[in-house]
mmCIF file of C-alpha atoms in Angstrom:
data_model
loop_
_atom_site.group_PDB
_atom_site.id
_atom_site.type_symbol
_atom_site.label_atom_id
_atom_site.label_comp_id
_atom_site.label_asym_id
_atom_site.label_seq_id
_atom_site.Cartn_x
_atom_site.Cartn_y
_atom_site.Cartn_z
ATOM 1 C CA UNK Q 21 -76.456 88.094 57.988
ATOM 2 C CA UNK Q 22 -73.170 90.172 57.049
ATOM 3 C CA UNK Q 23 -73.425 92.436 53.517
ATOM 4 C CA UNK Q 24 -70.429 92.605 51.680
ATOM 5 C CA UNK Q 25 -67.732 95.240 52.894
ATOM 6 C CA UNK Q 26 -67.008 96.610 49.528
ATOM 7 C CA UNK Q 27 -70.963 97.521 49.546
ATOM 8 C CA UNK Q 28 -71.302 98.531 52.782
ATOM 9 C CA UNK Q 29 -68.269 101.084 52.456
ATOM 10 C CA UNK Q 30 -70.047 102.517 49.503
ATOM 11 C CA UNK Q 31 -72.817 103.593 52.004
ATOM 12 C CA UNK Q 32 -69.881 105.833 54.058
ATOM 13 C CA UNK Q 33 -70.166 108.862 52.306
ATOM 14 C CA UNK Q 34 -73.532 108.953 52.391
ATOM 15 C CA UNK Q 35 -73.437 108.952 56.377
ATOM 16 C CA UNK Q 36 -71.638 109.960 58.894
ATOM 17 C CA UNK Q 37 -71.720 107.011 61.101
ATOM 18 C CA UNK Q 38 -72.585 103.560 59.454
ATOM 19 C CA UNK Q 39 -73.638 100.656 61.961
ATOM 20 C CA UNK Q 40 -75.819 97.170 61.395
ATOM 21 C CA UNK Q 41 -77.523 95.622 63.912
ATOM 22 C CA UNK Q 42 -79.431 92.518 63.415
ATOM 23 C CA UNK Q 43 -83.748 92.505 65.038
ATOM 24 C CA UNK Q 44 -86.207 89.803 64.420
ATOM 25 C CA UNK Q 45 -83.933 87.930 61.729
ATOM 26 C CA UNK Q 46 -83.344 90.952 59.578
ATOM 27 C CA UNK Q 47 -79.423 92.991 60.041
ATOM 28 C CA UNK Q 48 -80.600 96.425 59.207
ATOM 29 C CA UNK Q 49 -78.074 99.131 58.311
ATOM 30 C CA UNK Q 50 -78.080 102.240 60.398
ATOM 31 C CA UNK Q 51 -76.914 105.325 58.576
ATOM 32 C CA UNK Q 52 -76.536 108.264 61.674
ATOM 33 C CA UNK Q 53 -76.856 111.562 59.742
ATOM 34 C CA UNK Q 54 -77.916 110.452 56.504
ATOM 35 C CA UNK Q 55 -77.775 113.443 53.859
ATOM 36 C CA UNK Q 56 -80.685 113.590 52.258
ATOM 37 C CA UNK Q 57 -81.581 115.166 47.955
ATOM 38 C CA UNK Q 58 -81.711 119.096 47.458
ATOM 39 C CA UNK Q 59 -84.958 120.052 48.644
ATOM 40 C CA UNK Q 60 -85.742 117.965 51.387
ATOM 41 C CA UNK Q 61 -86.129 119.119 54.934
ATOM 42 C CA UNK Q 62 -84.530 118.165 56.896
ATOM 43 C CA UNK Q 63 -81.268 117.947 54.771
ATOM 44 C CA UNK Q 64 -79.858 115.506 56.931
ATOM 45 C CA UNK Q 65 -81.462 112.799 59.064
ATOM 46 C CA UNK Q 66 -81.075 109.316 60.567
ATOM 47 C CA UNK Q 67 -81.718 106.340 58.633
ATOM 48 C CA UNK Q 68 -82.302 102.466 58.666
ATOM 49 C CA UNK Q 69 -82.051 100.581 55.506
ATOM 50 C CA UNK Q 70 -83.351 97.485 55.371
ATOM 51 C CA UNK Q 71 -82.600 96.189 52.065
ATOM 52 C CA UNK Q 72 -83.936 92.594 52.449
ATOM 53 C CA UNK Q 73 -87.718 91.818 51.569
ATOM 54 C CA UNK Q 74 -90.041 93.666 54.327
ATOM 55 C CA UNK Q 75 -94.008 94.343 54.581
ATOM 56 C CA UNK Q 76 -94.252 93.739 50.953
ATOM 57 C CA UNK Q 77 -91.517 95.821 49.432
ATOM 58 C CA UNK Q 78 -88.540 94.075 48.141
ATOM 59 C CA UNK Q 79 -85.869 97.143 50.335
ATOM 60 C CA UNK Q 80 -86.872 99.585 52.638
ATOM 61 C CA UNK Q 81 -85.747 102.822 53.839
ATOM 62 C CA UNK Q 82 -86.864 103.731 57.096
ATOM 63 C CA UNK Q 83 -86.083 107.440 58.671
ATOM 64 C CA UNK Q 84 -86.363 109.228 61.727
ATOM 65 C CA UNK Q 85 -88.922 111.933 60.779
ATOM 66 C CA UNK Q 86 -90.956 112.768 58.451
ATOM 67 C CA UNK Q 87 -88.832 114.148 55.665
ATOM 68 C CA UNK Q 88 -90.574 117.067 53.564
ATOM 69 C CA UNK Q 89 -89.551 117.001 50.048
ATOM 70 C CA UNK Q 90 -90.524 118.770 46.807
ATOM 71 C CA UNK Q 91 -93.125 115.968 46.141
ATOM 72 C CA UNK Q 92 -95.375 114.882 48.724
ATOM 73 C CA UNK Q 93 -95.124 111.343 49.742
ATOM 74 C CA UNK Q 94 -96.942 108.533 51.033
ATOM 75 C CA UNK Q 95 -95.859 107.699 54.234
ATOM 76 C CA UNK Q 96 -97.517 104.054 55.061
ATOM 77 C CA UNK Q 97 -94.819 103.364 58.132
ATOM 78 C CA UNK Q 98 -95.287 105.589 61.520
ATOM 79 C CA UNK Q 99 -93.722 105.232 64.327
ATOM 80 C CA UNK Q 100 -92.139 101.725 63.334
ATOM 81 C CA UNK Q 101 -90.323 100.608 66.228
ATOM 82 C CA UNK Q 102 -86.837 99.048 65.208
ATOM 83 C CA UNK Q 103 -83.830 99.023 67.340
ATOM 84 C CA UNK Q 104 -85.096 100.616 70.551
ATOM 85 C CA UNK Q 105 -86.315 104.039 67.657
ATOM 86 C CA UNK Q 106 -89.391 105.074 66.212
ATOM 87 C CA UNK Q 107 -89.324 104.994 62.571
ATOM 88 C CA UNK Q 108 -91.181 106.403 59.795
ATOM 89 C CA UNK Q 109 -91.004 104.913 55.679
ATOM 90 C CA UNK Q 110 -92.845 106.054 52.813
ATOM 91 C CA UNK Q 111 -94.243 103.957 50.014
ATOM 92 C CA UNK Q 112 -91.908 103.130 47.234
ATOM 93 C CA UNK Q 113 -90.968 100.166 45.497
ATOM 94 C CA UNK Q 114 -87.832 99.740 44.673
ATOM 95 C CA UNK Q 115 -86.933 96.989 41.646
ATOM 96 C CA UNK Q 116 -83.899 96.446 40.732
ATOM 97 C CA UNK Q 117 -82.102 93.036 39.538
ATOM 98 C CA UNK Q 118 -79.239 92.073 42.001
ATOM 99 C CA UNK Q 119 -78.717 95.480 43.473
ATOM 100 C CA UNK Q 120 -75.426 96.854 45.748
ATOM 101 C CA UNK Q 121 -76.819 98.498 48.936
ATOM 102 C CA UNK Q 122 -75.976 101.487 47.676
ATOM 103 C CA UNK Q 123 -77.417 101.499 44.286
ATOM 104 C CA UNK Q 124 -80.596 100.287 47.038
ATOM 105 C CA UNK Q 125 -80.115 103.559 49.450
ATOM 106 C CA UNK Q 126 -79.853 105.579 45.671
ATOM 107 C CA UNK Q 127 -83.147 104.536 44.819
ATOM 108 C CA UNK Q 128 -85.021 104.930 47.799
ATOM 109 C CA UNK Q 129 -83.837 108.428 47.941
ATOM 110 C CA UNK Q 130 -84.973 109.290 44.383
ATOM 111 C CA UNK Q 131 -88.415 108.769 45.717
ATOM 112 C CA UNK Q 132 -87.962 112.491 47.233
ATOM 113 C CA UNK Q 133 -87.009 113.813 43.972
ATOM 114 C CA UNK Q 134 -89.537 112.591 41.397
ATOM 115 C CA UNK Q 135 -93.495 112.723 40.928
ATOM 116 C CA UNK Q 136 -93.646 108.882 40.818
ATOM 117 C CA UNK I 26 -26.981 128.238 49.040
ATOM 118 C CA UNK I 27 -27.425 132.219 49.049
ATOM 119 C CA UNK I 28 -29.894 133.974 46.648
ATOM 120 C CA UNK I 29 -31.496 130.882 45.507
ATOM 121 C CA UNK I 30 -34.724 131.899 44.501
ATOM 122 C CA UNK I 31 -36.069 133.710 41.204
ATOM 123 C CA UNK I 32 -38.227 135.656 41.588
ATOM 124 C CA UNK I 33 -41.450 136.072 38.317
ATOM 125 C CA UNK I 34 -43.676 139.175 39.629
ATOM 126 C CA UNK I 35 -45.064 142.195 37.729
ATOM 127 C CA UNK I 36 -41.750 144.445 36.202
ATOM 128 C CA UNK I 37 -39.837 141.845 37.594
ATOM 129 C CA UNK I 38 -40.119 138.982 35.306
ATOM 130 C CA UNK I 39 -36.650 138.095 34.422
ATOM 131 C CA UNK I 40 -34.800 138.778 37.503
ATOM 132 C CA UNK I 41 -32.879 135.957 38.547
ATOM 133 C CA UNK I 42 -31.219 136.087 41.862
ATOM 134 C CA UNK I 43 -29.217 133.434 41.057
ATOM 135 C CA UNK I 44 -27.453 134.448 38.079
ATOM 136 C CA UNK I 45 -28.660 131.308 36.378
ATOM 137 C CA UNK I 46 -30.592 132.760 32.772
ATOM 138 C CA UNK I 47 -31.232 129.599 30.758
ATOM 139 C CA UNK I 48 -34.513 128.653 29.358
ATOM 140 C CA UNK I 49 -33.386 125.149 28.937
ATOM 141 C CA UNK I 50 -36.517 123.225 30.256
ATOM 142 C CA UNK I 51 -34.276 120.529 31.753
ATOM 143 C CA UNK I 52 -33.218 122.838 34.370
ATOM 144 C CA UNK I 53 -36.573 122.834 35.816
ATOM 145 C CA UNK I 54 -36.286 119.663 37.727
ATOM 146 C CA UNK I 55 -33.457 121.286 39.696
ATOM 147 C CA UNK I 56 -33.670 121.124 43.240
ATOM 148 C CA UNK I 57 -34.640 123.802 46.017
ATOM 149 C CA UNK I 58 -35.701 126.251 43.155
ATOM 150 C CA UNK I 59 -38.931 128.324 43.572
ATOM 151 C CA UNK I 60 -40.632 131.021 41.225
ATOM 152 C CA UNK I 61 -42.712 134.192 42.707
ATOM 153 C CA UNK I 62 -45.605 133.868 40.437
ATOM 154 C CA UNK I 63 -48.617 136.862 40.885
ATOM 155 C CA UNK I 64 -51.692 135.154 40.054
ATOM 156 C CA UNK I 65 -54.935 137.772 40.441
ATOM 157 C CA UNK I 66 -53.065 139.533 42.669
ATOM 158 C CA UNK I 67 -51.352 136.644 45.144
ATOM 159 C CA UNK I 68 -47.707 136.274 44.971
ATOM 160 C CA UNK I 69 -47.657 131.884 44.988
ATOM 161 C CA UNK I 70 -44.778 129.687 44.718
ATOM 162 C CA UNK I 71 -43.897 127.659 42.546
ATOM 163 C CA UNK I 72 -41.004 124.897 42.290
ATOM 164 C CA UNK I 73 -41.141 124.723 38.378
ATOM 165 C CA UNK I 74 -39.786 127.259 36.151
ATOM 166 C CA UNK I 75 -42.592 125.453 33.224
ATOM 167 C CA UNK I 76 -45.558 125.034 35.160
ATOM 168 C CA UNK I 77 -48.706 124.461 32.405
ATOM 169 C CA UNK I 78 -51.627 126.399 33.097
ATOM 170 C CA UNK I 79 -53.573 123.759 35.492
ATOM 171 C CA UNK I 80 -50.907 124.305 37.687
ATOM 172 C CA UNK I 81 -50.462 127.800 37.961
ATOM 173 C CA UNK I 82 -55.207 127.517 38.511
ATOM 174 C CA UNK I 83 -54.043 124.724 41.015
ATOM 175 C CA UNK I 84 -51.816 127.166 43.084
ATOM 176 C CA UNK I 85 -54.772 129.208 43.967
ATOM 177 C CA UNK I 86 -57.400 126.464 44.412
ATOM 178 C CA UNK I 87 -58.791 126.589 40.838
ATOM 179 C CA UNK I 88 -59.253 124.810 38.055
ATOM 180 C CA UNK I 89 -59.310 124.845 34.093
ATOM 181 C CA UNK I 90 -62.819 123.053 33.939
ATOM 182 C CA UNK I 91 -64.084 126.487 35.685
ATOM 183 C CA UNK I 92 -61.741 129.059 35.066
ATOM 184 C CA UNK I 93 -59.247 129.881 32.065
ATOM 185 C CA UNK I 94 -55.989 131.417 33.161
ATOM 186 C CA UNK I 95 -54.584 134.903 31.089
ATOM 187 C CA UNK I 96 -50.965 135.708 30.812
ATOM 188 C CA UNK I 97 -50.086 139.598 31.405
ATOM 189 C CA UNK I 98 -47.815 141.296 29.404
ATOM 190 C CA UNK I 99 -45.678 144.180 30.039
ATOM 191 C CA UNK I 100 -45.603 145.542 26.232
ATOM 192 C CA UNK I 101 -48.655 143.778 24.838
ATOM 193 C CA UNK I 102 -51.795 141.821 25.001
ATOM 194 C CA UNK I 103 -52.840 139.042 27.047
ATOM 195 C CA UNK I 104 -52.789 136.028 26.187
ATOM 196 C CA UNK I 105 -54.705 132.805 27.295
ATOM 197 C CA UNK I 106 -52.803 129.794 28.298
ATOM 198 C CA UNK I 107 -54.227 126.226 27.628
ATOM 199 C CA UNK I 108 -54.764 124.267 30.936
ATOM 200 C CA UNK I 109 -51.927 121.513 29.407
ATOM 201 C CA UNK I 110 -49.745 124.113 27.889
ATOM 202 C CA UNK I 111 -46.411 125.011 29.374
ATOM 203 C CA UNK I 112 -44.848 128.711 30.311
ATOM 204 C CA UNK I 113 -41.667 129.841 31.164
ATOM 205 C CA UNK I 114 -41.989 131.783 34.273
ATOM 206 C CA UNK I 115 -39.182 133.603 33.222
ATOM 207 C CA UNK I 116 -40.755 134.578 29.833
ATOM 208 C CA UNK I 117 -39.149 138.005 28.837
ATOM 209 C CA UNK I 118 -42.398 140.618 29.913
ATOM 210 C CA UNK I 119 -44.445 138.437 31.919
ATOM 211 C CA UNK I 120 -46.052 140.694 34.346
ATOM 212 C CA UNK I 121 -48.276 137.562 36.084
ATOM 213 C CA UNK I 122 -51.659 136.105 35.720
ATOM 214 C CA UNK I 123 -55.086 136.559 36.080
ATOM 215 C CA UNK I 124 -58.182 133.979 36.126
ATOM 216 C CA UNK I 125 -61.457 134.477 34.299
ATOM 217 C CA UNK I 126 -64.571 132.499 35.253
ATOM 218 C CA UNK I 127 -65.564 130.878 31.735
ATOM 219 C CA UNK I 128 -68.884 131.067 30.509
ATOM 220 C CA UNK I 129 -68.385 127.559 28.644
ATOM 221 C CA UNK I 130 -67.618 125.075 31.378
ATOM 222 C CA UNK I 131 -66.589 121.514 31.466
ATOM 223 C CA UNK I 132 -68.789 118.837 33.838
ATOM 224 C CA UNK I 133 -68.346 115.248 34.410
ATOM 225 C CA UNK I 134 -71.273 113.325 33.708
ATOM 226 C CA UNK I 135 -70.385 109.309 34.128
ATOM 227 C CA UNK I 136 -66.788 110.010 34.127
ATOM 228 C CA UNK I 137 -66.646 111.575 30.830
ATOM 229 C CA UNK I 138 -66.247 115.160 30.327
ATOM 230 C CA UNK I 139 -69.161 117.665 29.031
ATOM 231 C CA UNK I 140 -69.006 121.182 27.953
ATOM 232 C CA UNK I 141 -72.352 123.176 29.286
ATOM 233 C CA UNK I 142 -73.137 127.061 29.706
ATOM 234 C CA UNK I 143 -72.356 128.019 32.963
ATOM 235 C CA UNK I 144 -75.632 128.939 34.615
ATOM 236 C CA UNK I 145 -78.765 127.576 35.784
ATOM 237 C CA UNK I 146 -79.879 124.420 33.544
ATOM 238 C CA UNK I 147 -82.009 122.084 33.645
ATOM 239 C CA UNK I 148 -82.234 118.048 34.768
ATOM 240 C CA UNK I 149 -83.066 117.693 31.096
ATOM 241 C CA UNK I 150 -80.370 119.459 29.706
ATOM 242 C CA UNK I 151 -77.618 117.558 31.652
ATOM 243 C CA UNK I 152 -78.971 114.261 30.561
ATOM 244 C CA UNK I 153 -79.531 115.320 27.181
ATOM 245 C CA UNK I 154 -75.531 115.109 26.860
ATOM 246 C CA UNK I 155 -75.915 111.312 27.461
ATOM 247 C CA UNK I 156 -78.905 111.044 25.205
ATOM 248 C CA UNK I 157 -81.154 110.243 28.214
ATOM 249 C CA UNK I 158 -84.487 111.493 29.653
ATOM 250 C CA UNK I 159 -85.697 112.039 33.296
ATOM 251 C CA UNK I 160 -88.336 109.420 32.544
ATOM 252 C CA UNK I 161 -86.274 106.653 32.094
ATOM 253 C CA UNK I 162 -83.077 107.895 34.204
ATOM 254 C CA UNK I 163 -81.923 109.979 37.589
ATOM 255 C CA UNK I 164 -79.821 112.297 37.522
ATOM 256 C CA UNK I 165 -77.553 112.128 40.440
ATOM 257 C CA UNK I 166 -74.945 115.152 41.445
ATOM 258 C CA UNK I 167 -71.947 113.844 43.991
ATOM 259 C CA UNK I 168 -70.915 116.360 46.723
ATOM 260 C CA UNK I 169 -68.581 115.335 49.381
ATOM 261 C CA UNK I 170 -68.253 111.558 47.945
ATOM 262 C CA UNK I 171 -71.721 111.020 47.767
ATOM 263 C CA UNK I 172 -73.748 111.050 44.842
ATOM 264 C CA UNK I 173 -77.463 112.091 45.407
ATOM 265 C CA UNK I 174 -80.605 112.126 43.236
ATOM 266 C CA UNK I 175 -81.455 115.558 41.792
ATOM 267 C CA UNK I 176 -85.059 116.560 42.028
ATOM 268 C CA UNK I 177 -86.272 117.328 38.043
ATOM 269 C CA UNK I 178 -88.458 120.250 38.918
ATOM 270 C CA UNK I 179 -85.261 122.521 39.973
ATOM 271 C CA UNK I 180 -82.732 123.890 38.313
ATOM 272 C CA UNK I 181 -79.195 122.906 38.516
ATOM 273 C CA UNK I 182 -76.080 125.576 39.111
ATOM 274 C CA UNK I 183 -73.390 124.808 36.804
ATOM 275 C CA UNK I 184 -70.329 126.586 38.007
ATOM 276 C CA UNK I 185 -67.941 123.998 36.400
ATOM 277 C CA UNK I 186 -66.866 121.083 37.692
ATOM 278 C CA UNK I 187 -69.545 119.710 38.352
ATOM 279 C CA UNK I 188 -69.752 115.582 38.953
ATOM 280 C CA UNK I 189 -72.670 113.898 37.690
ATOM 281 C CA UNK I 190 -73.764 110.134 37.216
ATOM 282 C CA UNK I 191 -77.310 109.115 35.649
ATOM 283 C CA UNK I 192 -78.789 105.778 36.718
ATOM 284 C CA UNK I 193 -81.776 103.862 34.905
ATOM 285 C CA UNK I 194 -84.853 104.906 36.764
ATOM 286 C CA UNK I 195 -85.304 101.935 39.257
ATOM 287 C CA UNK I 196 -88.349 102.628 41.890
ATOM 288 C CA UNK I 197 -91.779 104.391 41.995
ATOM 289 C CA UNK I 198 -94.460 104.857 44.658
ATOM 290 C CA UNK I 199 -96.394 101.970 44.743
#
């Protein structure tokens, strides 16, 4: 499956390498040095969106580490093997009507940023 | 051509090395023309004998939703120049310019300007321009292209400038 270029070049500046790859019927997006919200350590990090339904959540955003952030997550996802990496997602839904991947990747990050 | 530039620096603001003493703005588009303007110090060209003030903060990497530019006089005070109003570098006294961080700033929330006290302020205060809350919208602050969500528990620096978006809150833990 191919996303739209318009949304996947709103991903760029968010990364600075953007890839897709497709595993197990799902084309993930791989965003190499993703920059992550003020107060998260580490500030930058890997990242896989997958912003298709997965384990129950309607998007996921799957990262490298364990990111520390101001509010202390749920991480339900260790060590998720995807594309030949070990992966790690926290719990948080994200609902949104017709979304752009970005306005997908936006949302997922706000989970570092806010109580719940 | 020989002696081509005029030259606009402190005790030397009229000099014209090229003879040439209108103030006829038309002349400005004129070719291979370029002003010696001192701005806080920095002698910068210009190619416009009526630059307007964002050009003159332009020329040394500023500008007027941050800073406000002052005109120096030889015989009297100093005057502030509007970011969209135009000077004649060759304005009879003109010593140069200086720049003054303002304490009233301008931000971009959405694509519309805001003015805020420069300072630390809050998630709430930023979105209280739009009439929104943090509990029913993120706040996001773009750097380098990107626009990222700000956490609500910190406090945001507002030099001026700043870019802002707010999106309808959109995802919880679950």
């Amino acid at each position: 499956m191919e996303y739209p270029k318009e949304q996947t070049d709103e991903l760029k500046p968010y990364c600075s390498k953007l890839s897709s790859f497709t595993e197990g019927g799902v084309t993930f997006l791989y965003l190499e040095g993703l920059r992550l919200p003020v107060g998260c350590d580490p500030q930058v990090c890997d990242g896989l969106l997958c912003p298709v339904p997965r384990e129950g959540y309607p998007s996921r955003l799957y990262l490298l580490v364990q990111v520390k952030s101001p509010y202390t997550r749920h991480w339900n996802v260790s060590n998720a093997r995807i594309g030949e990496k070990n992966w790690f997602a926290f719990s948080w839904k994200v609902e949104l009507e017709s979304p752009t991947l970005v306005q997908i990747l936006v949302a997922h990050l706000t989970g570092f940023t806010r109580e719940k | 051509m020989k002696n081509e530039k005029m030259v606009v620096k402190q005790m030397e603001t009229t000099e014209c090395l090229e003879g040439k003493n209108s103030h006829d703005e038309s002349s400005e588009a004129s070719p291979h023309r370029e002003y010696h303007v001192r701005i806080d110090g920095e002698i910068v060209e210009m190619e416009v004998q009526f630059p307007t003030g964002e050009m003159l903060l332009k020329k040394v990497g500023k500008r007027s939703c941050a800073f406000e530019l002052i005109e120096e006089f030889e015989h009297r005070e100093n005057d502030v120049l509007e970011p969209d109003e135009k000077v004649d570098l060759r304005k009879h006294g003109l010593k140069g310019f200086i720049t003054a961080h303002k304490e009233i700033v301008t931000i971009f929330i959405n694509n519309n300007p805001y003015s805020i006290e420069r300072g630390e302020r809050t998630v709430s205060d930023i979105l209280a321009k739009l009439g929104q809350t943090p509990e029913g919208y993120v706040l996001l602050e773009e750097k380098h292209g990107a626009p990222l969500p700000l956490p609500t528990d910190r406090p945001v620096k507002i030099f001026g400038c700043e870019i802002f978006y707010s999106q309808v809150q959109s995802g919880g833990s679950s």
